[in-house]
Amino acid sequence: MVDPVAAAPQHPAMTTLPPITNNPDIRFLGKLLGDVIRAYGGEALFARTEAIRSASVERHRGLGEAGATGVALGALNLDDTLDFVRGFMLFSMLANLAEDRQGVAAEAGADMASAIEKLRADGVSREDVAALLGRALIAPVLTAHPTEVRRKSMIDHRNRIAELMKLRDAGTGETPDGDRVDEAILRQIALLWQTRVLRRERLYVTDEVETALSYLRDVFVPTLPALYQRWDRALGARVPSFLRPGSWIGGDRDGNPFVTAASLTAALARACETVLGHYLEAVHALGAELSISTEHALTDAGVDALARASGDTADARADEPYRRALSGIYARLAATHEALAGKPPPRPAQLAGAPYPDPQALRADLAAIAHGLAADHGGPLASGGALGRLIRAVETFGFHLAALDMRQNSAVHERVVADLLRGAGVEADYLALDEGARIALLRRELASLRTLSSPYAAYADETVAELAILRAAAGAHAAYGPACITNYVISMAQSVSDMLEANLLLKEAGLYRPAAEPGAAPHAAIMVVPLFETIGDLDAAPAIMTDWFALPEVAAMATARGYQEVMIGYSDSNKDGGYLTSTWGLSRASTALAPVFEAAGVAMQLFHGRGGAVGRGGGSAFAAIRAQPPGTVQGRIRITEQGEVIAGKYGTRESAATNLEAIAAATLLASLEPERLSMRDYERFSTAMGTLSDTAFHAYRGLVYGEPGFRQFFRQMTPIAEISGLKIGSRPASRTKSDRIEDLRAIPWVFSWAQARVMLPGWFGVGAAIEAFPDKPLLQAMATGWPLFAATLANMEQVMAKSDMEIAGQYAGLVEDRTLAAHLFGKIRQGWQLSHDGLLAVTGQPRLLADTPALDASIRLRLPYIEPLNLLQIELIKRRRSGEDDPRIGEGILLSINAIATALRNSG
């Protein structure tokens, strides 16, 4: 590409936009990409690609002819089309890399040191911070939700380029292997050009597990201990290991028939093997480092005991007790690896050793080494360093690496429980019982010491599969410790019986134990977590949890545990009620749950089911956490991370450190920062938000669920059918075979609207709500004085800046019923204009993103590269749907979906 930032792209109607500040990395990488296209695609392809790029840039500056881009695209044959789309996709990937390096996404104050200092200025002491962290839990939870369109091979090449660019920044001319840095970068871009973009086979659960493990092993494991060192310094004391990763991959079987007992067992075994491998390498390295001789240092009794117990009698190490002690630790770790992973480690131990029974025993041995170093005059070896990081890693990751959640739909639990009760002769028709009768029956069964299942009874295949995965979870607890699986998420939870059913199933595997004696509390090794997803479910959540805590045995368990988790779903609530109503419903439910938990004397832990796109709760996690209602965080929060978000946030150690620190700092501030909004303002802002939400809800529902033909319009206007060919996840796009909007998963719903440049889930209904609201000055006060409303508008603004109603109109041309298309797209266009104008009126900006110039420049840089991809995609879809069967057409559609998603930076 020649000079990709040669001019600020501008829309013809907006000729006064400020110039985009040139990013030298984008210039450099774009030039190298152009050299690669010229070298491998030929001068003709380069010239055609450059002509299209120039025409699109000129149109966005308001200087080119309206049809020039289309004319240039029309000159491409199918082979050229595939190469062109790859080129634009790679430019977007490289631009993303360059922007990440320049800190476009960095947020002021999003680090722990700044948060601690801000709290100090507000009168919050370091002791208060330390006390909060002592009871805190922050967990980013990796999921396999299918929104990452790029193959792992592409991401790996991208990360190598990032590493090489760091060498270039440092002025290093050569790599450690002797290659010239610029030439090494060029080679990586050439490899990207010659790497297949699309997956040929669908992903399996094992593939998703391995992808997640690569992030956990290569990024989380080295990054978190280093972050803890930084946080220890910021607080002036050693902080507890309060931030730990989680995962759904291998345990989330809601709507995914490919997650089985075998996949859960394999996921946990691979995680254990991975983390034990890290510990073995770290201990081996420490053995090489700690060459301390008794000729020059005193030996602590604990170290001496470990050295004697090691069995290391080598004369060469007779005066090196630390090395002998570490040889013994390595031998025990190797035995642990063989016992838990089922095979010896890559570097077998030279000594014999008994397996460690649990991570605490390993930590105790490592702590003895650290104590020995500190006991010797407290010199520079007394703390920190590689040993300190290893101890922190063992505390954080245990033998399981990341806690694996289990998840299943409440409807499945109902059917399985009904099958078990029928087979045991307890209740012939459980499904016919009302809620009160179900609760009474389930409580009786949970109090009983007997189980329901029998090896002699015949059960439905679904029941057999569910029992198998629960027994696999019990086996995992026995092998890896109870920290490996701590939560059981119940999708579509709508009642107390939904949670009791999950406990009853856990009881079948010995993971729920009735009270041993009268007055004692039962014990659940795995906590059931209700997931409230729809607008109605969110509204009902406080009443359901009130009834839940009213059960004496539940209250006793929750009190003993100290907390109870509730998950709130951003995706389905948005699809159900629209962006504004979802946002307000989530906030309102969180606020209403707080006094329920306070009355029960139990800490509330909210699990936020966020996606990457704003329509699924995406946007700045730092701002979102800080905008949580007062009293709803209190140091405990879990957040899902998925698809392209995982690669974007945790693709490198640097980006992971930035993002992990941001959520930690935000949690600290949200928990301890004094509330600045007066009760009077909160009440009037809440009342206004409720009014806005009601109006937006009716506008959204009226369009999506009230307009006849909308389902047909959506499926023909967007590439929803074509997206299924991407093979980006193991689970189906719908929970059932129905084609209703209600049954479509939220990810393909959001993904499809993004491809068509409508972004409807991120804004529709807001404009109607603002227009109908009579007190505009009140809305302006909310935008400046209420973090929730400010974050809501900021996320919506980003989405609207990426949308384009002109391009969307061309997608509407794909709808066969032209009258239907004109009617429904007219409503969408009108809604967009209302939302656009209303947002500017409330925020007082002259144009979208005027107050966030870095983000504005980032998006405007991309627009000329996205539009040609959209135009090509539309043309290819027309040809495919008209019956043309050239396989290059289908490949071109999938490549364009990939390229557009890469350029937009979020998919679903």
CSV table of C-alpha atoms in Angstrom, one decimal, residues 510-898:
chain,number,residue,atom,x,y,z
A,510,GLY,CA,-21.2,-36.1,45.4
A,511,LEU,CA,-20.6,-32.4,44.8
A,512,TYR,CA,-23.5,-31.4,47.0
A,513,ARG,CA,-23.7,-33.0,50.4
A,514,PRO,CA,-26.8,-32.8,52.7
A,515,ALA,CA,-26.3,-31.5,56.3
A,516,ALA,CA,-24.6,-34.2,58.3
A,517,GLU,CA,-26.7,-33.5,61.4
A,518,PRO,CA,-29.7,-31.3,62.3
A,519,GLY,CA,-28.8,-27.6,62.4
A,520,ALA,CA,-25.7,-28.0,60.3
A,521,ALA,CA,-25.4,-26.5,56.9
A,522,PRO,CA,-25.2,-28.6,53.7
A,523,HIS,CA,-22.1,-28.2,51.6
A,524,ALA,CA,-21.9,-27.5,47.9
A,525,ALA,CA,-18.4,-28.0,46.4
A,526,ILE,CA,-19.6,-26.1,43.3
A,527,MET,CA,-21.7,-23.0,43.6
A,528,VAL,CA,-24.8,-22.7,41.4
A,529,VAL,CA,-24.9,-19.3,39.6
A,530,PRO,CA,-28.2,-18.1,38.1
A,531,LEU,CA,-27.8,-16.3,34.8
A,532,PHE,CA,-30.5,-13.7,34.2
A,533,GLU,CA,-30.6,-12.9,30.5
A,534,THR,CA,-33.8,-11.3,29.3
A,535,ILE,CA,-35.3,-8.0,30.3
A,536,GLY,CA,-38.0,-9.9,32.2
A,537,ASP,CA,-35.5,-12.1,33.9
A,538,LEU,CA,-33.4,-9.1,35.0
A,539,ASP,CA,-36.6,-7.5,36.5
A,540,ALA,CA,-37.4,-10.7,38.3
A,541,ALA,CA,-33.9,-11.3,39.7
A,542,PRO,CA,-34.3,-9.5,43.0
A,543,ALA,CA,-37.5,-11.4,43.9
A,544,ILE,CA,-35.9,-14.7,42.9
A,545,MET,CA,-32.8,-14.1,45.0
A,546,THR,CA,-34.9,-13.0,48.0
A,547,ASP,CA,-36.8,-16.3,47.8
A,548,TRP,CA,-33.5,-18.2,47.3
A,549,PHE,CA,-32.0,-16.8,50.5
A,550,ALA,CA,-35.2,-17.4,52.4
A,551,LEU,CA,-34.5,-21.1,52.3
A,552,PRO,CA,-32.7,-21.8,55.6
A,553,GLU,CA,-30.3,-24.4,54.1
A,554,VAL,CA,-29.4,-22.0,51.2
A,555,ALA,CA,-28.8,-19.1,53.6
A,556,ALA,CA,-26.6,-21.3,55.7
A,557,MET,CA,-24.5,-22.4,52.7
A,558,ALA,CA,-24.2,-18.9,51.4
A,559,THR,CA,-23.2,-17.5,54.8
A,560,ALA,CA,-20.6,-20.2,55.3
A,561,ARG,CA,-19.2,-19.5,51.8
A,562,GLY,CA,-19.4,-15.7,52.4
A,563,TYR,CA,-20.7,-14.7,49.0
A,564,GLN,CA,-23.1,-15.7,46.2
A,565,GLU,CA,-22.6,-15.1,42.5
A,566,VAL,CA,-25.3,-13.9,40.1
A,567,MET,CA,-24.6,-13.6,36.4
A,568,ILE,CA,-26.2,-10.9,34.3
A,569,GLY,CA,-26.4,-11.3,30.5
A,570,TYR,CA,-25.7,-8.4,28.3
A,571,SER,CA,-26.2,-10.1,24.9
A,572,ASP,CA,-29.6,-11.7,25.2
A,573,SER,CA,-31.0,-8.7,27.2
A,574,ASN,CA,-29.9,-6.5,24.3
A,575,LYS,CA,-31.5,-8.7,21.6
A,576,ASP,CA,-34.6,-8.9,23.7
A,577,GLY,CA,-35.1,-5.2,24.6
A,578,GLY,CA,-32.6,-3.1,22.7
A,579,TYR,CA,-29.4,-1.3,23.7
A,580,LEU,CA,-30.7,1.3,26.1
A,581,THR,CA,-33.2,-0.9,27.9
A,582,SER,CA,-30.6,-3.6,28.3
A,583,THR,CA,-28.1,-1.2,29.8
A,584,TRP,CA,-30.7,0.3,32.2
A,585,GLY,CA,-32.1,-3.2,33.0
A,586,LEU,CA,-28.7,-4.5,34.0
A,587,SER,CA,-27.9,-1.4,36.1
A,588,ARG,CA,-31.3,-1.5,37.7
A,589,ALA,CA,-31.1,-5.2,38.5
A,590,SER,CA,-27.7,-4.8,40.0
A,591,THR,CA,-28.9,-1.9,42.2
A,592,ALA,CA,-32.0,-3.9,43.3
A,593,LEU,CA,-30.0,-7.0,44.1
A,594,ALA,CA,-27.6,-5.2,46.5
A,595,PRO,CA,-30.1,-4.8,49.4
A,596,VAL,CA,-31.3,-8.4,48.9
A,597,PHE,CA,-27.8,-9.6,49.6
A,598,GLU,CA,-27.2,-7.1,52.4
A,599,ALA,CA,-30.3,-8.4,54.1
A,600,ALA,CA,-29.1,-11.9,53.7
A,601,GLY,CA,-25.7,-11.0,55.2
A,602,VAL,CA,-24.0,-12.4,52.1
A,603,ALA,CA,-21.5,-10.6,49.8
A,604,MET,CA,-22.7,-10.1,46.2
A,605,GLN,CA,-20.5,-11.2,43.4
A,606,LEU,CA,-21.7,-10.1,39.9
A,607,PHE,CA,-20.6,-12.0,36.8
A,608,HIS,CA,-20.9,-9.7,33.8
A,609,GLY,CA,-21.6,-11.6,30.6
A,610,ARG,CA,-20.1,-9.0,28.2
A,611,GLY,CA,-19.3,-9.5,24.5
A,612,GLY,CA,-16.9,-7.6,22.2
A,613,ALA,CA,-19.4,-5.4,20.4
A,614,VAL,CA,-21.4,-2.7,22.2
A,615,GLY,CA,-24.6,-4.6,21.3
A,616,ARG,CA,-23.3,-7.3,23.6
A,617,GLY,CA,-21.9,-5.1,26.4
A,618,GLY,CA,-18.6,-4.3,24.8
A,619,GLY,CA,-16.7,-1.0,25.1
A,620,SER,CA,-14.2,0.2,27.7
A,621,ALA,CA,-14.1,-2.3,30.6
A,622,PHE,CA,-12.5,0.4,32.8
A,623,ALA,CA,-15.4,2.8,32.2
A,624,ALA,CA,-18.0,0.1,32.5
A,625,ILE,CA,-16.8,-1.1,35.8
A,626,ARG,CA,-16.5,2.4,37.2
A,627,ALA,CA,-20.1,3.1,36.0
A,628,GLN,CA,-21.5,0.2,38.0
A,629,PRO,CA,-24.1,1.3,40.6
A,630,PRO,CA,-22.8,2.1,44.1
A,631,GLY,CA,-22.4,-0.9,46.4
A,632,THR,CA,-22.6,-3.5,43.6
A,633,VAL,CA,-18.9,-4.3,43.2
A,634,GLN,CA,-17.2,-4.4,46.6
A,635,GLY,CA,-14.1,-5.9,45.2
A,636,ARG,CA,-15.7,-8.9,43.6
A,637,ILE,CA,-16.4,-9.1,39.9
A,638,ARG,CA,-16.1,-11.6,37.0
A,639,ILE,CA,-16.2,-10.7,33.4
A,640,THR,CA,-16.4,-12.8,30.2
A,641,GLU,CA,-13.7,-12.3,27.6
A,642,GLN,CA,-14.3,-13.9,24.2
A,643,GLY,CA,-13.2,-14.2,20.6
A,644,GLU,CA,-11.5,-11.2,19.1
A,645,VAL,CA,-11.5,-9.5,22.5
A,646,ILE,CA,-9.1,-12.2,23.9
A,647,ALA,CA,-6.6,-11.6,21.0
A,648,GLY,CA,-7.0,-7.8,21.3
A,649,LYS,CA,-6.6,-7.6,25.1
A,650,TYR,CA,-4.4,-10.5,25.8
A,651,GLY,CA,-2.5,-11.2,22.6
A,652,THR,CA,0.8,-9.9,24.0
A,653,ARG,CA,2.1,-9.6,27.5
A,654,GLU,CA,2.1,-5.8,27.2
A,655,SER,CA,-1.5,-5.5,26.2
A,656,ALA,CA,-2.5,-8.1,28.8
A,657,ALA,CA,-0.7,-6.1,31.5
A,658,THR,CA,-2.5,-2.9,30.4
A,659,ASN,CA,-5.9,-4.5,30.3
A,660,LEU,CA,-5.6,-6.6,33.5
A,661,GLU,CA,-4.4,-3.5,35.4
A,662,ALA,CA,-7.3,-1.5,34.0
A,663,ILE,CA,-9.9,-3.9,35.3
A,664,ALA,CA,-8.1,-4.2,38.7
A,665,ALA,CA,-7.9,-0.4,39.0
A,666,ALA,CA,-11.5,0.1,38.0
A,667,THR,CA,-12.7,-2.5,40.5
A,668,LEU,CA,-10.7,-0.7,43.2
A,669,LEU,CA,-12.2,2.6,42.4
A,670,ALA,CA,-15.8,1.3,41.9
A,671,SER,CA,-15.5,-0.3,45.4
A,672,LEU,CA,-13.9,2.4,47.4
A,673,GLU,CA,-14.3,5.8,45.6
A,674,PRO,CA,-16.7,8.1,47.4
A,675,GLU,CA,-20.0,8.5,45.6
A,676,ARG,CA,-20.1,11.9,44.0
A,677,LEU,CA,-23.7,11.8,42.7
A,678,SER,CA,-26.2,13.2,45.2
A,679,MET,CA,-29.2,11.1,46.1
A,680,ARG,CA,-31.4,13.9,44.6
A,681,ASP,CA,-29.6,13.7,41.3
A,682,TYR,CA,-29.5,9.9,41.3
A,683,GLU,CA,-33.3,9.8,41.8
A,684,ARG,CA,-34.1,12.3,39.0
A,685,PHE,CA,-31.5,10.7,36.7
A,686,SER,CA,-32.9,7.3,37.4
A,687,THR,CA,-36.5,8.4,36.7
A,688,ALA,CA,-35.4,10.0,33.4
A,689,MET,CA,-33.5,6.9,32.5
A,690,GLY,CA,-36.5,4.8,33.2
A,691,THR,CA,-38.6,7.0,30.9
A,692,LEU,CA,-36.0,6.8,28.1
A,693,SER,CA,-35.8,3.0,28.5
A,694,ASP,CA,-39.5,2.5,28.2
A,695,THR,CA,-39.6,4.6,25.0
A,696,ALA,CA,-36.6,2.9,23.5
A,697,PHE,CA,-37.9,-0.5,24.4
A,698,HIS,CA,-41.2,0.0,22.6
A,699,ALA,CA,-39.4,1.4,19.5
A,700,TYR,CA,-37.0,-1.5,19.4
A,701,ARG,CA,-39.6,-4.2,20.0
A,702,GLY,CA,-41.9,-2.6,17.6
A,703,LEU,CA,-39.3,-2.9,14.8
A,704,VAL,CA,-37.7,-6.2,15.6
A,705,TYR,CA,-40.6,-8.2,16.9
A,706,GLY,CA,-43.6,-6.2,15.8
A,707,GLU,CA,-43.0,-5.6,12.1
A,708,PRO,CA,-44.4,-8.4,9.9
A,709,GLY,CA,-41.6,-9.6,7.6
A,710,PHE,CA,-38.7,-8.4,9.8
A,711,ARG,CA,-37.3,-11.9,10.1
A,712,GLN,CA,-37.2,-12.3,6.3
A,713,PHE,CA,-35.8,-8.8,5.9
A,714,PHE,CA,-33.0,-9.4,8.4
A,715,ARG,CA,-32.0,-12.8,6.9
A,716,GLN,CA,-31.9,-11.4,3.4
A,717,MET,CA,-30.3,-8.0,4.1
A,718,THR,CA,-27.4,-9.2,6.2
A,719,PRO,CA,-24.9,-12.0,5.6
A,720,ILE,CA,-26.3,-14.1,8.4
A,721,ALA,CA,-26.5,-17.2,6.2
A,722,GLU,CA,-23.0,-16.8,4.9
A,723,ILE,CA,-21.5,-16.2,8.3
A,724,SER,CA,-22.2,-19.8,9.2
A,725,GLY,CA,-19.6,-20.8,6.7
A,726,LEU,CA,-16.8,-19.2,8.7
A,727,LYS,CA,-16.2,-22.2,11.0
A,728,ILE,CA,-15.1,-20.0,13.8
A,729,GLY,CA,-16.6,-22.0,16.7
A,730,SER,CA,-17.7,-25.4,17.8
A,731,ARG,CA,-21.3,-24.5,18.7
A,732,PRO,CA,-24.3,-24.0,16.4
A,733,ALA,CA,-25.5,-20.4,15.6
A,734,SER,CA,-29.0,-21.1,17.1
A,735,ARG,CA,-30.0,-23.0,20.2
A,736,THR,CA,-32.7,-24.7,18.2
A,737,LYS,CA,-33.5,-25.4,14.6
A,738,SER,CA,-35.9,-22.5,14.5
A,739,ASP,CA,-35.2,-19.4,12.4
A,740,ARG,CA,-37.0,-17.1,14.8
A,741,ILE,CA,-35.0,-14.0,16.0
A,742,GLU,CA,-35.8,-15.2,19.6
A,743,ASP,CA,-33.9,-18.4,19.0
A,744,LEU,CA,-30.9,-17.0,17.2
A,745,ARG,CA,-27.8,-16.6,19.4
A,746,ALA,CA,-26.8,-13.0,20.2
A,747,ILE,CA,-23.4,-13.3,18.5
A,748,PRO,CA,-24.6,-13.9,14.9
A,749,TRP,CA,-27.3,-11.3,15.5
A,750,VAL,CA,-24.8,-8.6,16.3
A,751,PHE,CA,-22.2,-9.9,13.9
A,752,SER,CA,-24.6,-9.7,10.9
A,753,TRP,CA,-25.7,-6.2,11.6
A,754,ALA,CA,-22.1,-5.1,11.9
A,755,GLN,CA,-21.1,-6.6,8.5
A,756,ALA,CA,-24.0,-4.7,6.9
A,757,ARG,CA,-22.7,-1.5,8.6
A,758,VAL,CA,-26.0,-1.0,10.4
A,759,MET,CA,-24.9,-1.9,14.0
A,760,LEU,CA,-28.5,-1.8,14.9
A,761,PRO,CA,-28.2,-3.6,18.3
A,762,GLY,CA,-25.9,-0.7,19.5
A,763,TRP,CA,-28.2,2.2,19.0
A,764,PHE,CA,-31.7,1.5,17.7
A,765,GLY,CA,-34.5,3.1,19.9
A,766,VAL,CA,-32.2,5.6,21.6
A,767,GLY,CA,-33.0,8.4,19.2
A,768,ALA,CA,-36.7,7.9,19.6
A,769,ALA,CA,-36.3,8.0,23.3
A,770,ILE,CA,-34.2,11.2,23.3
A,771,GLU,CA,-36.6,12.9,20.8
A,772,ALA,CA,-39.6,12.1,23.0
A,773,PHE,CA,-38.0,13.2,26.3
A,774,PRO,CA,-39.2,16.8,27.1
A,775,ASP,CA,-36.4,17.9,29.4
A,776,LYS,CA,-33.3,18.0,27.2
A,777,PRO,CA,-31.2,20.0,29.7
A,778,LEU,CA,-31.7,17.2,32.2
A,779,LEU,CA,-30.2,14.7,29.7
A,780,GLN,CA,-27.3,17.0,29.2
A,781,ALA,CA,-26.7,17.1,32.9
A,782,MET,CA,-26.9,13.3,33.0
A,783,ALA,CA,-24.3,13.0,30.2
A,784,THR,CA,-21.8,15.1,32.2
A,785,GLY,CA,-22.7,14.1,35.8
A,786,TRP,CA,-23.6,10.4,35.7
A,787,PRO,CA,-21.0,7.8,34.7
A,788,LEU,CA,-23.6,5.3,33.6
A,789,PHE,CA,-25.2,7.6,31.1
A,790,ALA,CA,-21.9,8.9,29.9
A,791,ALA,CA,-20.6,5.4,29.3
A,792,THR,CA,-23.8,4.4,27.6
A,793,LEU,CA,-23.6,7.4,25.1
A,794,ALA,CA,-19.8,6.9,24.6
A,795,ASN,CA,-20.3,3.3,23.5
A,796,MET,CA,-23.2,4.1,21.3
A,797,GLU,CA,-21.2,7.0,19.7
A,798,GLN,CA,-18.4,4.6,18.8
A,799,VAL,CA,-20.9,2.2,17.1
A,800,MET,CA,-22.6,4.9,15.2
A,801,ALA,CA,-19.3,6.2,13.9
A,802,LYS,CA,-18.6,2.8,12.4
A,803,SER,CA,-22.1,2.5,10.8
A,804,ASP,CA,-22.9,3.9,7.3
A,805,MET,CA,-26.5,4.2,6.2
A,806,GLU,CA,-25.5,4.6,2.5
A,807,ILE,CA,-23.7,1.3,2.5
A,808,ALA,CA,-26.5,-0.3,4.6
A,809,GLY,CA,-29.0,0.9,2.0
A,810,GLN,CA,-27.1,-1.2,-0.6
A,811,TYR,CA,-27.4,-4.2,1.7
A,812,ALA,CA,-31.1,-3.5,1.9
A,813,GLY,CA,-31.1,-4.0,-1.9
A,814,LEU,CA,-30.5,-7.7,-1.3
A,815,VAL,CA,-34.0,-8.1,0.1
A,816,GLU,CA,-36.3,-9.6,-2.6
A,817,ASP,CA,-39.5,-7.9,-1.5
A,818,ARG,CA,-38.6,-4.3,-2.4
A,819,THR,CA,-41.7,-2.8,-0.7
A,820,LEU,CA,-40.8,-4.6,2.5
A,821,ALA,CA,-37.2,-3.4,2.2
A,822,ALA,CA,-38.1,0.2,1.6
A,823,HIS,CA,-40.5,0.2,4.6
A,824,LEU,CA,-38.2,-1.4,7.1
A,825,PHE,CA,-35.0,0.2,6.0
A,826,GLY,CA,-36.8,3.5,6.0
A,827,LYS,CA,-37.5,2.9,9.7
A,828,ILE,CA,-33.9,2.0,10.4
A,829,ARG,CA,-32.5,5.0,8.6
A,830,GLN,CA,-35.0,7.3,10.4
A,831,GLY,CA,-34.0,5.7,13.7
A,832,TRP,CA,-30.3,6.2,12.9
A,833,GLN,CA,-30.8,9.9,12.2
A,834,LEU,CA,-32.8,10.4,15.3
A,835,SER,CA,-30.1,8.7,17.4
A,836,HIS,CA,-27.3,10.6,15.7
A,837,ASP,CA,-29.0,14.0,16.2
A,838,GLY,CA,-30.1,13.2,19.7
A,839,LEU,CA,-26.6,12.1,20.8
A,840,LEU,CA,-25.0,15.2,19.5
A,841,ALA,CA,-27.7,17.4,21.1
A,842,VAL,CA,-27.2,15.7,24.5
A,843,THR,CA,-23.3,15.7,24.4
A,844,GLY,CA,-23.0,19.1,22.8
A,845,GLN,CA,-20.6,17.9,20.1
A,846,PRO,CA,-20.6,19.3,16.6
A,847,ARG,CA,-20.0,15.8,15.2
A,848,LEU,CA,-19.5,12.2,16.3
A,849,LEU,CA,-16.3,11.6,18.3
A,850,ALA,CA,-15.3,15.2,18.3
A,851,ASP,CA,-14.3,14.9,22.0
A,852,THR,CA,-12.3,11.7,21.4
A,853,PRO,CA,-9.9,12.6,18.6
A,854,ALA,CA,-7.7,9.5,18.9
A,855,LEU,CA,-10.7,7.2,18.5
A,856,ASP,CA,-12.1,9.5,15.8
A,857,ALA,CA,-8.9,9.3,13.8
A,858,SER,CA,-8.7,5.5,14.2
A,859,ILE,CA,-12.2,4.9,12.8
A,860,ARG,CA,-11.9,7.5,10.0
A,861,LEU,CA,-8.6,5.9,8.9
A,862,ARG,CA,-10.4,2.6,8.4
A,863,LEU,CA,-13.5,3.7,6.6
A,864,PRO,CA,-12.0,3.9,3.1
A,865,TYR,CA,-10.7,0.4,3.6
A,866,ILE,CA,-14.0,-1.0,4.8
A,867,GLU,CA,-16.3,0.5,2.1
A,868,PRO,CA,-14.8,-1.4,-0.9
A,869,LEU,CA,-15.0,-4.6,1.1
A,870,ASN,CA,-18.7,-4.0,1.7
A,871,LEU,CA,-19.4,-3.3,-1.9
A,872,LEU,CA,-17.6,-6.4,-3.0
A,873,GLN,CA,-19.4,-8.5,-0.4
A,874,ILE,CA,-22.8,-7.2,-1.6
A,875,GLU,CA,-21.9,-8.1,-5.2
A,876,LEU,CA,-20.6,-11.5,-4.3
A,877,ILE,CA,-23.7,-12.3,-2.2
A,878,LYS,CA,-25.9,-11.3,-5.1
A,879,ARG,CA,-24.1,-13.7,-7.4
A,880,ARG,CA,-24.1,-16.5,-4.8
A,881,ARG,CA,-27.8,-16.1,-4.1
A,882,SER,CA,-28.7,-16.0,-7.8
A,883,GLY,CA,-27.3,-19.5,-8.2
A,884,GLU,CA,-23.7,-19.0,-9.3
A,885,ASP,CA,-21.7,-21.9,-7.9
A,886,ASP,CA,-18.1,-20.8,-8.6
A,887,PRO,CA,-16.3,-21.7,-5.3
A,888,ARG,CA,-14.3,-18.5,-5.5
A,889,ILE,CA,-17.5,-16.6,-4.9
A,890,GLY,CA,-18.2,-18.3,-1.6
A,891,GLU,CA,-14.5,-17.9,-0.6
A,892,GLY,CA,-14.7,-14.2,-1.5
A,893,ILE,CA,-17.7,-13.7,0.7
A,894,LEU,CA,-16.0,-15.4,3.7
A,895,LEU,CA,-12.8,-13.5,3.1
A,896,SER,CA,-14.8,-10.2,3.0
A,897,ILE,CA,-16.6,-11.1,6.3
A,898,ASN,CA,-13.2,-11.8,7.8
